[in-house]
């Protein structure tokens, strides 16, 4: 008796969203191929930095690993979510809110990507394959994806039952369905960097930082200043991840990226500005970080739909978001898990029904989370809100300050029933 053909999914994008999608669909009984334009697996990341994993994302990742304990071994706890404010003139800080039941974990982007990638069968990801175009068959029974093999210059077609667009916030696949959708500039950019202090953990800089911020290693610090706000926390292997959001007109971004190339003059100006805003202990960390980079912060209005026929959006392609709710990676992982369970539930019955259920589960959640993250960013940046004045940490009430807490995120602890 002939073995029944497995359904096949083509995933475009080999970042964490695409790799997560591969895990979830393999678990659902599908064959998967992932197309990624980068020529080899990342060993480090020039533009990747730290991220926070919520408890549900941790549980999902562990379900994909043969050795679930590896996730704990490659991350650090973020048990505390703390918001504080700093007066740049007299270099004093004071606490605004503190949640000691946060239960996230801090990961370095390339560490998490490597963990997920190495847990996949070797042949799943096709590195050095640039997505060119796709076409859906007239009877909607299959999708053909055209890709260029960068090493040879050859163009090949890959046929599958489903195309998963995990090609990021600037998704070209999404653009083919929503050509008029424009990303919304937030009003600010983010300087980012990771300071590796593994060779110098007893330096004046690190000892000073740990004295000023005694819960480093288990706390997610948000610091509101006169020029935007900063975020910092410790990563595994003696690294400090920091971000500084600065209000500015929208810069010109070249190419298909939200990361800007920065000159040494730009870095020097940023270092000088930091001295006027932050306490010396944090300033030293910023100034000693090699190769800081600048992200332009965008999101979009929530989409009305995230699938068309046998094409579905995953991760930032489905919901470009600002980073203030630590949602981007967590949403991508949950998208993948829910999509996998929907496909498994409907089996051979109806791809359309599976994708419709995926959309009905995820769209209301991610829409609310994108809008909440947008509002949270504006509050922390001291920007005007539609309903009132900007937050002033010096005069804010306890109720105003509570708005800063991560646990206010809509669906913060929600687990979709399909995952139970």
Coordinates of C-alpha atoms in Angstrom, one line a residue, residues 5-10 30-31 136 140-144 158-164 309-311 348 351 355:
X5 CA 2.1 12.0 1.0
X6 CA 2.8 14.4 3.8
X7 CA 1.7 18.0 3.3
X8 CA 4.5 20.3 2.6
X9 CA 5.1 23.8 3.8
X10 CA 7.6 26.3 2.4
X30 CA 4.2 18.3 7.9
X31 CA 7.3 18.3 5.7
X136 CA -0.8 30.1 -6.3
X140 CA -5.6 26.8 -4.9
X141 CA -4.2 23.3 -4.3
X142 CA -0.6 24.3 -4.2
X143 CA 1.8 27.2 -4.1
X144 CA 5.0 27.5 -6.2
X158 CA 9.8 24.7 -4.9
X159 CA 6.2 23.5 -4.7
X160 CA 4.3 23.2 -1.5
X161 CA 0.8 23.0 0.0
X162 CA 1.4 26.1 2.2
X163 CA 3.6 29.2 2.1
X164 CA 4.5 30.6 5.5
X309 CA -5.7 31.1 0.2
X310 CA -2.6 28.9 1.1
X311 CA -0.3 31.8 2.2
X348 CA -6.4 16.5 5.7
X351 CA -6.3 23.9 5.0
X355 CA -5.8 28.9 8.6

